[in-house]
Short mmCIF file of C-alpha atoms and ligand atoms in Angstrom, two decimals:
data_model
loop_
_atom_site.label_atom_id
_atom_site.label_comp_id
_atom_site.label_asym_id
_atom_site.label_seq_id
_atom_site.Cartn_x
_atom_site.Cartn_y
_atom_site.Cartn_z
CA UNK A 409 7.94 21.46 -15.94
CA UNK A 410 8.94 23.14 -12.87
CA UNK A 411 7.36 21.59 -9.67
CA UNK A 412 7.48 25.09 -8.08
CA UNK A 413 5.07 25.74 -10.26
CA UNK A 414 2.50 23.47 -8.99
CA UNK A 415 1.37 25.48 -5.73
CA UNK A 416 0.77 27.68 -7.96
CA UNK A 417 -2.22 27.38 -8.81
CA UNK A 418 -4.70 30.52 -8.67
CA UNK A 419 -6.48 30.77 -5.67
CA UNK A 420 -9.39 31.63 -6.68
CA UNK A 421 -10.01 28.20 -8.05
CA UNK A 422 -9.63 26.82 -4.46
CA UNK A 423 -12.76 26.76 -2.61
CA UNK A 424 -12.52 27.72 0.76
CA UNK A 425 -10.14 24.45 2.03
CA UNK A 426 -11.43 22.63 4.82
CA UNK A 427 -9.13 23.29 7.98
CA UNK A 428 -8.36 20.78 10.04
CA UNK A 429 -5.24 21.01 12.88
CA UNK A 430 -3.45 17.62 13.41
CA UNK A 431 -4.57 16.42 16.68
CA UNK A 432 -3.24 13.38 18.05
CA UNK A 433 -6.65 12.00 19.45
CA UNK A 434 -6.36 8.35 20.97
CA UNK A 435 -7.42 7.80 24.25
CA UNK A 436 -5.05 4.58 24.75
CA UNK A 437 -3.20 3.90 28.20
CA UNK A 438 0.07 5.78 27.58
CA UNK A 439 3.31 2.96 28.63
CA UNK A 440 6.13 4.44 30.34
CA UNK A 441 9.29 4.06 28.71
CA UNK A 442 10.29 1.11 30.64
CA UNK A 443 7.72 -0.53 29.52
CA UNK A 444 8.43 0.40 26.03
CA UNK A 445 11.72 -1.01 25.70
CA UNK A 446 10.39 -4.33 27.51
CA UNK A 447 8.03 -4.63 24.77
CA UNK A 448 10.79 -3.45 22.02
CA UNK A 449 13.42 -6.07 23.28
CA UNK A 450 11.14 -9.00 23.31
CA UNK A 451 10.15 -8.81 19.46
CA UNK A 452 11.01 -11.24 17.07
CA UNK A 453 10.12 -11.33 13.12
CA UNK A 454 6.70 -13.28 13.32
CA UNK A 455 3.68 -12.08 11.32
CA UNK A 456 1.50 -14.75 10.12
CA UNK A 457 -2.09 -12.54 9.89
CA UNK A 458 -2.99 -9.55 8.67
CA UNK A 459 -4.88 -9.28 12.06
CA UNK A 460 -3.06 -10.99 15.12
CA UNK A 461 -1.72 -8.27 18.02
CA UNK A 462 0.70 -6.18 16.88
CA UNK A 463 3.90 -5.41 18.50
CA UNK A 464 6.69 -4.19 15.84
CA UNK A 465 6.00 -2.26 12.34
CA UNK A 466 7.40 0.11 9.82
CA UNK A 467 5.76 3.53 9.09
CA UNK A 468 7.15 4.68 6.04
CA UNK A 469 7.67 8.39 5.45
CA UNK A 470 7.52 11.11 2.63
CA UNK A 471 11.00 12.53 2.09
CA UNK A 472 12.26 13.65 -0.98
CA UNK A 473 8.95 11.93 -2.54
CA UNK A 474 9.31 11.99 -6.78
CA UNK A 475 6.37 11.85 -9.21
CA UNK A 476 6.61 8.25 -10.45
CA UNK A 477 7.69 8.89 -14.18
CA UNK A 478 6.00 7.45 -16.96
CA UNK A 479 6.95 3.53 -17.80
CA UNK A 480 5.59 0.69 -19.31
CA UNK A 481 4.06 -0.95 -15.58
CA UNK A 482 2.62 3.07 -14.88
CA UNK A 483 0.43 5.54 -16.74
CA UNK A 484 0.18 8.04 -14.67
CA UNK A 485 -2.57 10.60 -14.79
CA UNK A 486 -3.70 13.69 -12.97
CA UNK A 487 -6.75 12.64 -10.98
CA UNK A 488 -8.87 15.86 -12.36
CA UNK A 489 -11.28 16.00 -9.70
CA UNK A 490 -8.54 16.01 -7.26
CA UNK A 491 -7.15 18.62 -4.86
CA UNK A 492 -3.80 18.83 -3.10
CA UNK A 493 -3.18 18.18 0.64
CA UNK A 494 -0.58 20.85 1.91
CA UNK A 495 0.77 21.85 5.21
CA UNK A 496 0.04 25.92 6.17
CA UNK A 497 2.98 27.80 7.96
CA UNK A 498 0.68 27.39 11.54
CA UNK A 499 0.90 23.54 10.85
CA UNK A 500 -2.43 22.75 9.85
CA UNK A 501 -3.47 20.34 7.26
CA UNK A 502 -5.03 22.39 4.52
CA UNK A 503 -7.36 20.18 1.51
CA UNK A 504 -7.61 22.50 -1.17
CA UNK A 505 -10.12 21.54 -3.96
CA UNK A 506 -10.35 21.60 -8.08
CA UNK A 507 -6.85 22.26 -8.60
CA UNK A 508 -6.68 18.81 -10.71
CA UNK A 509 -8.51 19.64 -13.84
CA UNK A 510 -6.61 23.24 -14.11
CA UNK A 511 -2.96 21.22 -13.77
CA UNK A 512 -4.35 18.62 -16.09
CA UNK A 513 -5.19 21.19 -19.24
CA UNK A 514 -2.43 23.21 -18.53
CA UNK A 515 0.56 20.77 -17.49
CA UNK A 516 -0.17 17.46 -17.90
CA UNK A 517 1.57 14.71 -15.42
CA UNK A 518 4.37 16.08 -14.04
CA UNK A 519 8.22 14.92 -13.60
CA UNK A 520 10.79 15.40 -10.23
CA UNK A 521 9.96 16.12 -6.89
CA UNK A 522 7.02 16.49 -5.14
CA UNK A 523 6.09 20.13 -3.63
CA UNK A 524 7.72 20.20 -0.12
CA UNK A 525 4.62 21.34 1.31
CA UNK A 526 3.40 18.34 -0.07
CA UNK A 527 5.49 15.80 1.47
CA UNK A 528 5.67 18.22 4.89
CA UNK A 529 1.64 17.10 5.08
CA UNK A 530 2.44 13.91 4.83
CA UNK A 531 5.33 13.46 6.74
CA UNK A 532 3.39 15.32 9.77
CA UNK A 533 0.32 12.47 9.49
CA UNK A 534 2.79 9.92 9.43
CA UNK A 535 4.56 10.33 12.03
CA UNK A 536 1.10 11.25 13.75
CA UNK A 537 0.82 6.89 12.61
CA UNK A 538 3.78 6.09 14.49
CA UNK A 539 3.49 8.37 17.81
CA UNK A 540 -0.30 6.82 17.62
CA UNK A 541 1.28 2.96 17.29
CA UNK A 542 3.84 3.57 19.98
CA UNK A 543 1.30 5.29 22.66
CA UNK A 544 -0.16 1.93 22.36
CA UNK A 545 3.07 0.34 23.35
CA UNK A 546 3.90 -0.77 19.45
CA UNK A 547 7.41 -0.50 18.61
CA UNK A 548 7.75 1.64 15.58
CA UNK A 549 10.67 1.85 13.07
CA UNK A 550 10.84 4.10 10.45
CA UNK A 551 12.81 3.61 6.95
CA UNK A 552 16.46 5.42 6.95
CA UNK A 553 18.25 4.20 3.92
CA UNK A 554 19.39 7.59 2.34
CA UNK A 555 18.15 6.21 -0.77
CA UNK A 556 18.45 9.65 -3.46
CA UNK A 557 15.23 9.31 -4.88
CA UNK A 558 16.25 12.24 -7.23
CA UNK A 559 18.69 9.56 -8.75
CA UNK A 560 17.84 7.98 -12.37
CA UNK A 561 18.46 4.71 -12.79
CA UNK A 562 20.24 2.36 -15.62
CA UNK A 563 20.75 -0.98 -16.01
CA UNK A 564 21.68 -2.99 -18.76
CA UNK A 565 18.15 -3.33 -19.77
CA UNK A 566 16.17 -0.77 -18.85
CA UNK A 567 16.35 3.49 -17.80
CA UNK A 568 14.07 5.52 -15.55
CA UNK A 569 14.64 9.03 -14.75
CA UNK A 570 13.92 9.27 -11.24
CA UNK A 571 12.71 6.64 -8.49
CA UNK A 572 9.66 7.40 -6.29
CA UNK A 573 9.61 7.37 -2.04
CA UNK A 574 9.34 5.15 1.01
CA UNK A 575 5.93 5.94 2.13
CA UNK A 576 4.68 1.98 1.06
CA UNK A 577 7.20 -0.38 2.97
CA UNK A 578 3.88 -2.80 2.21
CA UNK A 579 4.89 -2.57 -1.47
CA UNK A 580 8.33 -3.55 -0.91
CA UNK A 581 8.55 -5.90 1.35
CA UNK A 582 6.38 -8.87 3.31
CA UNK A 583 6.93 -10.54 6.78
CA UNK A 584 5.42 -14.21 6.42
CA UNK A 585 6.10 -15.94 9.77
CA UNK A 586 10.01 -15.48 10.38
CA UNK A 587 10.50 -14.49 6.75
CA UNK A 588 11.26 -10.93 5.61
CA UNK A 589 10.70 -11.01 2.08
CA UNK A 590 11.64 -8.74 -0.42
CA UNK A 591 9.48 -8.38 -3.54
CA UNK A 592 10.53 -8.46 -7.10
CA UNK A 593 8.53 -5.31 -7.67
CA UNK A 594 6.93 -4.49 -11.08
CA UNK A 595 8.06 -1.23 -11.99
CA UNK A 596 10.99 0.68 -12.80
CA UNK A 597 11.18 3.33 -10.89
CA UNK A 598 10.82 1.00 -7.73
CA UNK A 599 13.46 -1.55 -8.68
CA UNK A 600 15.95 -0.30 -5.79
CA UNK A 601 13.03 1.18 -3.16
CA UNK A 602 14.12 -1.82 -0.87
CA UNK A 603 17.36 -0.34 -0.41
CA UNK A 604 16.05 2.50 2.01
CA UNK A 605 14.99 -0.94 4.01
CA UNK A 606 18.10 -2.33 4.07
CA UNK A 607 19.96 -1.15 7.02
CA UNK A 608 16.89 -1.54 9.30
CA UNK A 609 16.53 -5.35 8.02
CA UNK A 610 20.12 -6.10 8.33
CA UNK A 611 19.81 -4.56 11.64
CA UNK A 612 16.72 -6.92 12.70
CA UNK A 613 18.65 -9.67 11.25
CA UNK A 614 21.73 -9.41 13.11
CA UNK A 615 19.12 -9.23 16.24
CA UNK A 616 16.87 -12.34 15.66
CA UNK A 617 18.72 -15.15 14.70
CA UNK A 618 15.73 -17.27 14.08
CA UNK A 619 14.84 -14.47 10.96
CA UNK A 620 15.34 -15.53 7.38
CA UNK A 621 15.82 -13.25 5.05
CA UNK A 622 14.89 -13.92 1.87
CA UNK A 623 14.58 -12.00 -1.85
CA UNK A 624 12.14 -12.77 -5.13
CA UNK A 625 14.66 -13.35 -8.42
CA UNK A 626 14.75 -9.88 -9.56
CA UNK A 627 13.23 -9.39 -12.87
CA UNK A 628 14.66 -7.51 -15.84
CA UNK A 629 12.19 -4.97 -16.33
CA UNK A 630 13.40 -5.05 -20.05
CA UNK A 631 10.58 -4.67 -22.55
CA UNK A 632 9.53 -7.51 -23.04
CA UNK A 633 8.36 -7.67 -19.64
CA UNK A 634 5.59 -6.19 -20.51
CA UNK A 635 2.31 -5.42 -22.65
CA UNK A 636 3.37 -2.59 -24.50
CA UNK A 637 0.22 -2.00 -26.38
CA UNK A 638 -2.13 -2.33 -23.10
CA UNK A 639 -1.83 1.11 -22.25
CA UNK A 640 -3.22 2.00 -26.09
CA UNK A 641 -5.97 0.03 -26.16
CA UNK A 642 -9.29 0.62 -26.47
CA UNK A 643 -11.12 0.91 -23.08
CA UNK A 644 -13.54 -1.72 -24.11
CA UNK A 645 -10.49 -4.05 -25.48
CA UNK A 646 -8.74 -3.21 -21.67
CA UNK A 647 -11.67 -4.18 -20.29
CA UNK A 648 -12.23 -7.66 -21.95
CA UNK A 649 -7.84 -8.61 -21.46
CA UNK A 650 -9.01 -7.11 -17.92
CA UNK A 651 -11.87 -9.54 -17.12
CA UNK A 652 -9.48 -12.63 -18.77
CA UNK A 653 -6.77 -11.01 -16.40
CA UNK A 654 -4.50 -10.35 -18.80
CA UNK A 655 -2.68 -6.59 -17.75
CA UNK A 656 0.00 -4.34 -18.60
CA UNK A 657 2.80 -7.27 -17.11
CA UNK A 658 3.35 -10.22 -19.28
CA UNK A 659 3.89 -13.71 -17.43
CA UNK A 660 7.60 -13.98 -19.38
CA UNK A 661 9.55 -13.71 -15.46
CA UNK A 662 7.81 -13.85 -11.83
CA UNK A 663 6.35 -11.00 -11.00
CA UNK A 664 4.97 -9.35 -7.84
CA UNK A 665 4.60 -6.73 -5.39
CA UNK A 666 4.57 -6.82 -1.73
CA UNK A 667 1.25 -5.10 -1.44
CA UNK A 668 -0.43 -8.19 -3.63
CA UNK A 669 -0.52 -10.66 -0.67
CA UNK A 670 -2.97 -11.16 2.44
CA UNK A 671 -2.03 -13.32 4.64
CA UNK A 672 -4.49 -15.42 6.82
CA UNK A 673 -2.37 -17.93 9.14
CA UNK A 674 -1.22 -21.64 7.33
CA UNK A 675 -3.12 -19.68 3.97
CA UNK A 676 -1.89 -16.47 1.68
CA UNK A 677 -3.73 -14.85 -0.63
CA UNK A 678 -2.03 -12.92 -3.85
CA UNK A 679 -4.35 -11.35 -5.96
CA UNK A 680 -3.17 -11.37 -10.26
CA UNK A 681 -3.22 -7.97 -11.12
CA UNK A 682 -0.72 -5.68 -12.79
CA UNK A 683 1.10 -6.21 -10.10
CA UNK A 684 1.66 -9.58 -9.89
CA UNK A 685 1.41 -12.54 -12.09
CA UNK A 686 1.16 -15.95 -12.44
CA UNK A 687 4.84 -16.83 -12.19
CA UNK A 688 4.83 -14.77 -9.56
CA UNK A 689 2.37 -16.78 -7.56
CA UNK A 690 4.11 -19.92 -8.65
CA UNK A 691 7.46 -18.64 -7.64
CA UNK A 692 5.89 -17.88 -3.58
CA UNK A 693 3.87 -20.76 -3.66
CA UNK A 694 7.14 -23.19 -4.63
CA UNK A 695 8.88 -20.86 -2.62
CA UNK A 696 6.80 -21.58 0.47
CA UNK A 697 5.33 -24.94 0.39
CA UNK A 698 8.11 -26.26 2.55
CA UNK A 699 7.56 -24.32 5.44
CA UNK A 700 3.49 -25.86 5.05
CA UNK A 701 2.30 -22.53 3.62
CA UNK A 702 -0.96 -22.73 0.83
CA UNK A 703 -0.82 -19.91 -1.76
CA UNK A 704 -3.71 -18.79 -3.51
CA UNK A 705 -4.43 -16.87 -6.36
CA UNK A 706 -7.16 -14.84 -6.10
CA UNK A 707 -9.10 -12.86 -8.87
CA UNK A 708 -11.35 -9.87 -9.16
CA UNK A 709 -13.01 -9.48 -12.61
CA UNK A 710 -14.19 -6.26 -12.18
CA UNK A 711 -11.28 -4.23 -10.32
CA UNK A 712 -10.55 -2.42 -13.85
CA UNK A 713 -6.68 -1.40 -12.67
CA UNK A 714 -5.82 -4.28 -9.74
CA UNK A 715 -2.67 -3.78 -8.12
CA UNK A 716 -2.33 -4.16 -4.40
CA UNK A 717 -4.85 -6.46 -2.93
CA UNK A 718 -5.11 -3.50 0.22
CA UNK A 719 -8.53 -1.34 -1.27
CA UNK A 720 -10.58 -4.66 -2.49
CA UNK A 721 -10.02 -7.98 0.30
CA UNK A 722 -8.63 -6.64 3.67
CA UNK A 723 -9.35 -9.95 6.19
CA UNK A 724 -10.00 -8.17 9.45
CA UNK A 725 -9.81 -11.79 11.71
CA UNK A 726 -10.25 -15.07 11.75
CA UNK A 727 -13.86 -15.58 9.94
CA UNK A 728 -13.88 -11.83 8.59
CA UNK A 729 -13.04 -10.17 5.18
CA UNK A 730 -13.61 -6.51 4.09
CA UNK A 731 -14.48 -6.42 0.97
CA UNK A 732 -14.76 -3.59 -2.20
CA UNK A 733 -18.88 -3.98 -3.02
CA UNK A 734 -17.42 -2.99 -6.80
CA UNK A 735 -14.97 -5.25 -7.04
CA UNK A 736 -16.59 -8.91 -6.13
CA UNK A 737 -14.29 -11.59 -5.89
CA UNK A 738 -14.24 -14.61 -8.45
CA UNK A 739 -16.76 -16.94 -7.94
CA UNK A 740 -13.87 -20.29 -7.98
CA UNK A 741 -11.59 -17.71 -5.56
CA UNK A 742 -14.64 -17.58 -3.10
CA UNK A 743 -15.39 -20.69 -2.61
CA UNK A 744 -12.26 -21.34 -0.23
CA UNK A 745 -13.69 -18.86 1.81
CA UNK A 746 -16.73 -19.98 1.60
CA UNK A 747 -16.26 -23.56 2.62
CA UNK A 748 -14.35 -22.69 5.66
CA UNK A 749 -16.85 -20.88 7.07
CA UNK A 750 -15.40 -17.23 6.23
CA UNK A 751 -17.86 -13.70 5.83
CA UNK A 752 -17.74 -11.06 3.49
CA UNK A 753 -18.70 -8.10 5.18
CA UNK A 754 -18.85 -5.12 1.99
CA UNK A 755 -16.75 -1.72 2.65
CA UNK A 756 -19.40 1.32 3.07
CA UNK A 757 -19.14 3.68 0.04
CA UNK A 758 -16.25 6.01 1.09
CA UNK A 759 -17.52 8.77 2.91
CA UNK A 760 -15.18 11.37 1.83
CA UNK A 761 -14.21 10.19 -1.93
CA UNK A 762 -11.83 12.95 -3.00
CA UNK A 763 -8.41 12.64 -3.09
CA UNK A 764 -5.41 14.64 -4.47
CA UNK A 765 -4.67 15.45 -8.03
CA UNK A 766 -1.91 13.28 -7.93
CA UNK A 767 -3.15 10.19 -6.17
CA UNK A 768 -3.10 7.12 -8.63
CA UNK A 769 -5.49 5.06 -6.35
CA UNK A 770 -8.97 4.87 -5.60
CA UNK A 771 -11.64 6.05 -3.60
CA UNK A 772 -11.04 2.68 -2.32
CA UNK A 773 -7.93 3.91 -0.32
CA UNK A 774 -11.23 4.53 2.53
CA UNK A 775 -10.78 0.31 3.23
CA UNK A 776 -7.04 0.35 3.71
CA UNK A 777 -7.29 -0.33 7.20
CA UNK A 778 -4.48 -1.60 9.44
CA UNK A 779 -5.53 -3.84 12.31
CA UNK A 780 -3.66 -3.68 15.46
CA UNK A 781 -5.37 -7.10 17.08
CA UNK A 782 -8.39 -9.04 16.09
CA UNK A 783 -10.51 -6.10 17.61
CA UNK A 784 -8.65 -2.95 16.72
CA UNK A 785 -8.45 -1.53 13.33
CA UNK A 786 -6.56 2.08 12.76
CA UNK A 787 -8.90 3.73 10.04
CA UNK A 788 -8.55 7.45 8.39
CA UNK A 789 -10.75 9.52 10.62
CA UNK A 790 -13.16 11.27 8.07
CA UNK A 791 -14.32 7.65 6.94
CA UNK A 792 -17.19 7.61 9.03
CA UNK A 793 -19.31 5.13 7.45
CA UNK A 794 -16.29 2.44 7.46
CA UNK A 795 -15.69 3.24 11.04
CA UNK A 796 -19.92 2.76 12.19
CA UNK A 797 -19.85 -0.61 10.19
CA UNK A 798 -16.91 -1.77 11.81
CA UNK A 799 -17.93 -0.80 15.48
CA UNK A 800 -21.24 -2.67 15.10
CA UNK A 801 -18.82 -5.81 13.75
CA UNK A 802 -17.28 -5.36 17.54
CA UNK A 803 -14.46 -3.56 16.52
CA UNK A 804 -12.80 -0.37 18.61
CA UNK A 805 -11.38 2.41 15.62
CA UNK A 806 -8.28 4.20 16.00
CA UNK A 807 -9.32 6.99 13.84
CA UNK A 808 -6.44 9.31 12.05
CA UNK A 809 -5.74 11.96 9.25
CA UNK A 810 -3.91 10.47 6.65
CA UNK A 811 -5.37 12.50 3.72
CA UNK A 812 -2.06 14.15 2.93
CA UNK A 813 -0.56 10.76 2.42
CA UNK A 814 -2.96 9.38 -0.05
CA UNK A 815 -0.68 10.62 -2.87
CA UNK A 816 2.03 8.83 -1.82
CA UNK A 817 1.02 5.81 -3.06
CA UNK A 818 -1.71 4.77 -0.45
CA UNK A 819 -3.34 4.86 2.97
CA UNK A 820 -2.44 3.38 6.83
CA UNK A 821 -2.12 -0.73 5.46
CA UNK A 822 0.39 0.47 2.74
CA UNK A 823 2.05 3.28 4.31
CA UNK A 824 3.10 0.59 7.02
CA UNK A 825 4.71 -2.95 7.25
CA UNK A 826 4.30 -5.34 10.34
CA UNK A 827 7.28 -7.13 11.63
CA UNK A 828 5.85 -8.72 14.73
CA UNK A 829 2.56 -9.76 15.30
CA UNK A 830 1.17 -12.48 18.35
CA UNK A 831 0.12 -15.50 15.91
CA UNK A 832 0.96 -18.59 14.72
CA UNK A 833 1.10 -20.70 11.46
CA UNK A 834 -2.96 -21.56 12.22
CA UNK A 835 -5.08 -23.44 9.72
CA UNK A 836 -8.06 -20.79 9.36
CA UNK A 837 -9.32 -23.09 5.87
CA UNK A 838 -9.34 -26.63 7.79
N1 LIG B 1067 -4.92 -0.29 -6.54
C1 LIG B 1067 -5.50 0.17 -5.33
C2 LIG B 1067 -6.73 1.01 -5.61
O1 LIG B 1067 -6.61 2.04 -6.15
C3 LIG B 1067 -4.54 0.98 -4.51
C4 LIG B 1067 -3.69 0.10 -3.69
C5 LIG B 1067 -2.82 0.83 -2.77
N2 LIG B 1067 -2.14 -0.12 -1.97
C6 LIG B 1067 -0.84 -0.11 -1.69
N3 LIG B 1067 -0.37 -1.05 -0.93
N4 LIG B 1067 -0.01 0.78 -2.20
O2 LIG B 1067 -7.83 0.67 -5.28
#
């Protein structure tokens, strides 16, 4: 169908949409440009935390944003509660509301690119992100690759009729110590996404000679890669494979996404999902055993559709995990945590749930926080129940709109990717 179309939608079945002007609201010392550079020219790849002070990320952006087509990793659905984040002509953010279930009876999920008002809203709160990040003296880069995402793709094994956006770099690709890592990726339609990373990495590369630069064995993404029947089954048969964590990817070649790893010093954490696998896990932990680094698996029996460990364990600092009261962690999992000391501290329900029709994640996207030191966390600025909990934890909030991105595949952890952080290779599980 035609995307044009989608706008479309009769307006009286918007309620009246919340208006709310972009404002660039943090109070942070502004650096002079001097001081900028100073900061820009010392950074080396190094990010062994999820939480040490941050000095160098990725923001991704919006561009030319596709629907992910259909494929054996995907399903996607219209979220039929959903609305649609747009930009108006004056700039403003505009939510419209209930636009979901009307697409879903008359349309169904759609295929090609995304409304340009659309990615316009998103593109304007993202590079709100960055102009945030820099005020506070982070260098910012920002994904240039010219990647077509109109462009099918066909390999000797598999086809997919478009590819999807860069507004996830945390999907793509991780930075563990001095490593920049590429992911295998499990889906089609994001089997070349790295490629709108490339010139920036070679770039950092040719800059830091003490950066490896390293890539997962690419899987085939034939068939037999996957579950074909999971999709088909019976909710109560996808919930029992579920809770024996058994999804839509089949262990036959290592598996994962970027997006599927925490990392907490000497220790990462890569949650098996439908993302990732167990010869995935294997593969990083053989992978990075020489350079002293644990790997551990970690498991969530009730997260019903776990991909992306961002929305269910987010460790905040050293002691300190935010956690998805809906999706408890494994009982075996916790107990490294546990014996070293660590606290669970459960995510507030989200205080704005909705998102837009098109959004394939959660109401969990409220706990995708991205933590700029130990004490600062950047959170999405309607979440006001995450942001009081985290306050009376000690923490300062950065609070932002990000609404408009959270069809895009996620909110301010994905939608970024840290390149230089100030930590070390610590032992946090002695
Ligand atoms: N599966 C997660 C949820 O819906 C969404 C994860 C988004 N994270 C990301 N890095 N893209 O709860």
């Amino acid at each position: 169908m035609a995307l044009s179309l989608l706008p479309l939608a009769p307006l009286s079945l918007r309620t009246p949409p919340p208006r709310a002007s972009l404002r660039l609201e943090d109070d942070s010392p502004r650096l002079n440009g001097a001081s900028l550079a100073a900061a820009a020219a010392a950074t080396r790849v190094n990010a062994w935390t999820e939480w040490g002070t941050l000095r160098e990320v990725v923001v991704g952006d919006a561009h030319n944003a596709h629907f992910p087509p259909r494929s054996p990793a995907l399903r996607p659905a219209i979220n039929r509660e959903g609305g649609q984040c747009f930009l108006e002509p004056d700039g403003s953010v505009v939510e419209a509301e209930g636009i979901g279930a009307l697409l879903e009876r008359s349309v169904g999920w759609p295929a090609g690119r995304k409304a340009q008002r659309t990615i316009d809203a998103a593109n304007q709160q993202l590079d709100n992100l960055a102009a945030v990040l820099r005020r506070r003296g982070i260098a910012v880069r920002r994904p240039s690759g010219g990647v077509d995402w109109s462009a099918p793709i066909k390999t000797p094994f598999f086809d997919a009729p478009n590819q999807y956006c860069a507004t996830c770099p945390r999907d793509i690709v991780a930075t563990i110590g001095n490593v920049v890592l590429e992911a295998s990726m499990s889906r089609r339609d994001r089997y070349f996404e790295v490629y709108q990373y490339r010139d920036m990495i070679r770039e950092i590369w040719r800059a830091d000679p003490a950066m490896l630069w390293k890539a997962a064995p690419k899987p085939s993404c034939a068939d037999r890669m996957y579950n074909s029947e999971w999709w088909d089954l019976r909710t109560e048969e996808r919930y029992a494979q579920m809770r024996n964590y058994s999804f839509c990817i089949t262990n036959e070649e290592p598996i994962f996404d970027a997006a599927d790893i925490m990392r907490c010093g000497k220790d990462i954490f890569v949650q098996l999902s439908m993302t990732a696998n167990a010869a995935g896990i294997e593969w990083l932990a053989r992978e990075l055993a020489p350079s002293g680094v644990r790997v551990h698996t970690l498991r969530f029996p009730y997260d019903l559709a776990p991909s992306h460990l961002d929305c269910t364990f987010v460790p905040l600092r050293p002691g300190l995990v935010l956690t998805n009261p809906e999706r408890p962690i494994a009982e075996e999992d916790a107990a490294t945590f546990a014996a070293a000391g660590w606290r669970f501290l459960d995510a507030p329900q989200p205080t704005n749930p909705s998102r837009p029709w098109a959004s394939q994640s959660s109401k969990w996207l409220s706990m995708n926080v991205l933590s700029l030191s130990p004490r600062v966390v950047v959170a999405e600025e309607q979440e006001v129940a995450l942001h009081r909990l985290l306050e009376a934890e000690g923490f300062e909030v950065v609070k932002v709109p990000f609404r408009a991105v959270y069809e895009f595949g996620g909110s301010l952890h994905c939608a970024t990717w840290d390149l230089a952080r100030d930590d070390c290779c610590e032992d946090f599980f002695p």
